[in-house]
């Protein structure tokens, strides 16, 4: 972990956005899930990120998510706005509005689809970081964006006073070590299967999807690593492996997380917004088969798991489409 103070916390949940069956945001459900996650070990909540279906949320919904989760948190956890935009001006505007809404940090993804050069990526991140006083986490996920944040660019971005961390979903551990050795950037694991490997080389924490279901299990791993108890951390990592596989390998993580959360009775509907759709029959069966392999994880009572394939089927068209402004 970096020598500098971590302003974000260590167990950050990339929270799903609960929807009603017709695809509108379930605001009471947002409140319940936020309180549940914080009460069970989350240090921070990332709203309107990839897992929160940022691409199909409107700007007013994104800002209300900050406001609602901030109110529920009441200082118990940090609230980080996620998503960003592939339009720099829009990302700057969202950052400023999110700061006013009460966000404690800003998770900013590499511009997607445009495929900018490294000079464009550098300028994009710098301008967003300049737009507010919020601490910034860079989100490096070339599998979704089409372009990585290269090592040399990370070194240059590390010099910005508001850019403090990286969410790494690139999985290049040698580069992670190299950047941490040469900068004060903190790293957060952005790949649920690689949380313990990231932590073992000095990562500051995680921003996880499966943590929607078991934030306390990741709290156990973090605490074990912090006290130097690798066997305890490894045991929990191994216990989580089939659950991580259930959530992260058969359908998009958002879809599977909602399917499992609904099956556990923790959200009222597993609905996602198009173009995402709920799992098809064979995908649901694969998820359920993985769940059957999960053994003892504190805080997870699978005897109450009642998956509903019919409720999860298809995807919703909300009343108001997400817009660039």
XYZ file of C-alpha atoms in Angstrom:
325
model
C 0.000 0.000 0.000
C 1.137 3.537 -0.730
C 2.791 5.553 1.957
C 0.115 8.209 1.567
C -3.174 8.015 3.446
C -5.932 6.082 1.687
C -8.948 8.434 1.411
C -11.192 5.812 -0.177
C -11.154 2.831 2.191
C -10.063 -0.687 1.298
C -13.237 -2.698 0.641
C -15.066 -0.763 -2.077
C -18.210 -2.251 -3.583
C -19.014 -1.556 -7.231
C -22.703 -1.439 -6.351
C -25.445 -2.624 -8.674
C -28.273 -0.164 -9.250
C -31.494 -1.864 -8.144
C -34.311 -1.431 -10.659
C -38.019 -2.116 -10.530
C -39.423 -4.768 -12.847
C -40.123 -2.079 -15.466
C -36.540 -0.775 -15.381
C -36.862 2.357 -13.246
C -34.461 2.940 -10.352
C -35.781 1.353 -7.159
C -34.819 4.138 -4.763
C -35.946 2.356 -1.551
C -33.976 -0.637 -2.842
C -30.903 1.569 -3.314
C -31.214 2.700 0.299
C -31.590 -0.847 1.633
C -28.700 -2.260 -0.369
C -26.406 0.633 0.558
C -27.097 0.172 4.268
C -26.700 -3.605 3.946
C -23.298 -3.308 2.263
C -21.945 -0.745 4.710
C -23.271 -2.631 7.732
C -21.514 -5.775 6.504
C -18.022 -4.454 5.920
C -17.861 -2.044 2.975
C -15.611 0.993 3.444
C -16.871 2.610 0.269
C -19.597 2.422 -2.335
C -18.979 3.099 -6.021
C -22.237 4.199 -7.650
C -23.028 4.412 -11.365
C -19.937 2.467 -12.377
C -19.874 -0.372 -14.884
C -21.648 -2.670 -12.424
C -24.144 0.095 -11.706
C -25.067 0.208 -15.421
C -23.694 3.703 -15.954
C -24.206 3.537 -19.731
C -27.989 3.441 -19.358
C -28.378 5.821 -16.396
C -29.329 9.442 -16.958
C -27.201 12.174 -15.415
C -29.957 13.066 -12.911
C -30.091 9.406 -11.839
C -26.307 9.321 -11.384
C -26.384 12.430 -9.217
C -29.333 11.193 -7.160
C -27.443 7.939 -6.547
C -24.645 9.994 -4.989
C -27.122 11.941 -2.864
C -29.096 8.920 -1.679
C -26.105 6.737 -0.846
C -24.382 9.675 0.860
C -27.436 10.186 3.044
C -27.692 6.494 3.941
C -23.978 6.291 4.637
C -24.072 9.105 7.204
C -20.281 9.126 7.266
C -19.897 5.359 7.706
C -18.415 4.844 4.235
C -17.045 6.847 1.327
C -19.248 7.450 -1.703
C -17.414 7.402 -5.020
C -19.006 8.354 -8.301
C -18.109 6.083 -11.199
C -18.402 5.803 -14.921
C -17.064 9.017 -16.343
C -17.618 9.525 -20.063
C -15.834 9.198 -23.375
C -16.491 12.914 -23.866
C -14.080 14.952 -21.751
C -16.405 17.940 -21.322
C -19.228 15.688 -20.147
C -16.946 13.850 -17.716
C -15.799 17.180 -16.274
C -19.403 18.338 -15.883
C -20.409 15.094 -14.160
C -17.445 15.361 -11.800
C -18.398 18.898 -10.802
C -22.041 17.992 -10.283
C -21.111 14.872 -8.326
C -18.852 16.900 -6.051
C -21.766 19.234 -5.302
C -23.991 16.214 -4.658
C -21.568 15.005 -1.967
C -19.272 12.477 -3.636
C -16.051 11.705 -1.755
C -14.134 10.543 -4.820
C -14.281 10.089 -8.576
C -13.592 6.838 -10.436
C -12.780 7.818 -14.028
C -12.643 5.244 -16.806
C -10.342 5.483 -19.820
C -12.271 7.001 -22.747
C -13.967 4.117 -24.539
C -14.795 3.624 -28.216
C -12.885 6.774 -29.345
C -9.548 4.921 -28.934
C -7.530 8.076 -28.168
C -3.740 8.196 -28.189
C -1.866 8.243 -24.897
C -1.611 12.033 -25.231
C -5.393 12.202 -25.444
C -5.804 9.903 -22.447
C -3.366 12.010 -20.454
C -5.213 15.234 -21.281
C -8.617 13.656 -20.588
C -7.655 12.522 -17.080
C -5.808 15.723 -16.228
C -8.725 17.946 -17.197
C -11.194 15.887 -15.164
C -8.831 15.926 -12.184
C -8.492 19.703 -12.558
C -12.268 20.186 -12.654
C -12.857 19.414 -8.948
C -11.073 18.880 -5.652
C -12.194 15.247 -5.563
C -9.513 12.553 -5.282
C -9.431 10.550 -8.496
C -9.101 6.818 -9.148
C -8.081 6.010 -12.724
C -9.921 2.995 -14.137
C -7.656 0.951 -16.419
C -9.757 -1.690 -18.197
C -8.623 -2.093 -21.809
C -10.874 -5.101 -22.331
C -13.859 -2.737 -22.238
C -12.367 0.543 -23.440
C -10.128 -0.726 -26.222
C -7.044 1.138 -24.970
C -4.784 0.693 -21.915
C -3.270 3.410 -19.783
C 0.369 2.765 -20.571
C 3.137 2.707 -17.971
C 4.666 6.001 -19.124
C 1.253 7.688 -19.017
C 0.632 6.418 -15.488
C 3.940 7.912 -14.341
C 2.934 11.290 -15.763
C -0.584 11.126 -14.311
C 0.822 10.260 -10.886
C 2.263 13.760 -10.677
C -1.208 15.331 -10.563
C -2.117 16.174 -6.954
C -5.718 14.929 -7.293
C -4.902 11.629 -9.036
C -4.236 9.219 -6.194
C -5.091 5.708 -7.331
C -5.727 3.163 -10.091
C -8.424 0.537 -10.370
C -6.572 -2.184 -12.245
C -8.483 -4.558 -14.485
C -5.592 -4.978 -16.888
C -4.007 -7.763 -14.865
C -0.374 -6.939 -15.648
C 1.096 -7.548 -12.200
C 4.642 -6.700 -13.223
C 3.446 -3.278 -14.374
C 1.467 -2.793 -11.151
C 4.613 -3.438 -9.123
C 6.666 -1.196 -11.384
C 4.240 1.735 -11.073
C 3.892 1.318 -7.311
C 7.684 1.272 -6.988
C 8.042 4.532 -8.897
C 4.987 6.515 -7.786
C 2.699 7.054 -4.816
C -0.305 5.748 -6.740
C -2.453 3.331 -4.779
C -3.791 0.301 -6.615
C -7.229 -1.243 -6.225
C -7.927 -4.677 -7.643
C -10.569 -4.396 -10.342
C -10.802 -8.113 -11.042
C -12.593 -10.232 -8.432
C -10.503 -13.320 -9.169
C -7.282 -11.377 -8.591
C -8.028 -9.599 -5.313
C -5.595 -11.609 -3.202
C -2.780 -11.534 -5.824
C -3.162 -7.756 -6.061
C -3.110 -7.366 -2.278
C -0.073 -9.637 -1.982
C 2.037 -7.212 -4.036
C 0.890 -4.132 -2.158
C -2.503 -3.072 -3.496
C -4.508 -0.717 -1.292
C -7.773 -2.630 -1.617
C -10.412 -3.744 -4.076
C -13.362 -2.431 -6.038
C -15.443 -5.558 -6.384
C -18.605 -6.911 -7.998
C -18.950 -10.075 -5.915
C -18.611 -7.808 -2.880
C -22.256 -6.844 -3.533
C -23.086 -10.290 -2.184
C -20.438 -10.817 0.512
C -18.638 -7.595 1.481
C -17.710 -9.167 4.811
C -15.689 -11.908 3.136
C -13.509 -9.294 1.451
C -13.201 -7.501 4.767
C -11.837 -10.791 6.144
C -9.237 -11.014 3.348
C -8.155 -7.386 3.801
C -7.850 -7.738 7.583
C -5.883 -10.973 7.236
C -3.461 -9.396 4.744
C -3.056 -6.329 6.957
C -2.013 -8.482 9.913
C 0.247 -10.678 7.769
C -1.928 -13.792 8.017
C -1.595 -15.236 4.506
C -3.158 -18.630 5.363
C -6.369 -16.947 6.573
C -6.481 -14.694 3.506
C -5.883 -17.675 1.223
C -8.590 -19.736 2.905
C -11.183 -17.030 2.292
C -9.923 -16.503 -1.263
C -10.469 -20.216 -1.909
C -13.905 -20.175 -0.277
C -14.936 -17.304 -2.530
C -13.636 -18.886 -5.752
C -16.862 -20.639 -6.898
C -18.966 -17.579 -6.022
C -16.620 -15.334 -7.997
C -16.851 -17.766 -10.900
C -20.656 -17.728 -10.670
C -20.766 -13.937 -10.805
C -17.957 -13.152 -13.226
C -17.722 -15.833 -15.920
C -21.071 -16.760 -17.488
C -22.814 -13.427 -18.065
C -21.821 -9.809 -17.352
C -21.093 -9.346 -13.661
C -23.990 -6.921 -13.228
C -26.461 -9.476 -14.557
C -25.184 -12.321 -12.382
C -24.858 -10.168 -9.246
C -28.462 -9.019 -9.582
C -29.613 -12.581 -10.239
C -27.934 -13.803 -7.055
C -28.952 -10.811 -4.919
C -32.571 -11.246 -5.987
C -32.402 -14.970 -5.307
C -31.213 -14.151 -1.793
C -34.080 -11.690 -1.295
C -31.803 -8.661 -1.030
C -33.152 -6.727 -4.008
C -36.755 -6.716 -5.195
C -36.038 -7.377 -8.872
C -33.109 -8.739 -10.900
C -34.026 -6.463 -13.837
C -31.260 -4.928 -15.972
C -31.588 -2.317 -18.717
C -31.123 -3.142 -22.373
C -28.867 -3.993 -24.094
C -28.131 -6.131 -21.022
C -30.570 -8.968 -20.504
C -31.036 -11.507 -17.767
C -29.413 -14.925 -18.059
C -30.812 -17.408 -20.532
C -31.847 -20.802 -19.170
C -28.467 -22.447 -19.714
C -26.604 -19.431 -18.305
C -28.818 -19.402 -15.206
C -28.154 -23.118 -14.794
C -24.401 -22.494 -14.984
C -24.634 -19.778 -12.324
C -26.694 -22.003 -10.057
C -24.289 -24.922 -10.536
C -21.400 -22.723 -9.402
C -23.433 -21.566 -6.403
C -23.941 -25.209 -5.457
C -20.160 -25.503 -5.050
C -19.972 -22.671 -2.507
C -19.339 -23.936 0.983
C -19.046 -21.863 4.135
C -18.739 -18.105 3.681
C -19.634 -16.026 6.755
C -22.639 -13.810 6.108
C -23.909 -15.880 3.173
C -26.905 -18.141 3.835
C -27.462 -20.076 0.627
C -30.283 -22.080 2.177
C -32.358 -18.967 1.386
C -31.279 -18.824 -2.278
C -34.367 -18.938 -4.501
C -33.358 -17.934 -8.030
C -36.146 -16.703 -10.294
C -35.282 -17.182 -13.964
C -38.586 -15.740 -15.138
C -38.158 -12.504 -13.193
C -34.639 -12.114 -14.575
C -35.510 -12.808 -18.209
C -35.091 -10.073 -20.795
C -34.129 -6.459 -20.255
C -35.955 -3.196 -19.678
C -36.331 0.019 -21.638
C -36.547 2.845 -19.093
C -38.953 5.756 -19.561
C -36.094 8.206 -20.122
C -33.027 7.228 -22.128
C -29.538 7.979 -20.861
C -28.114 10.981 -22.672
C -24.719 12.556 -23.175
C -26.028 15.720 -21.463
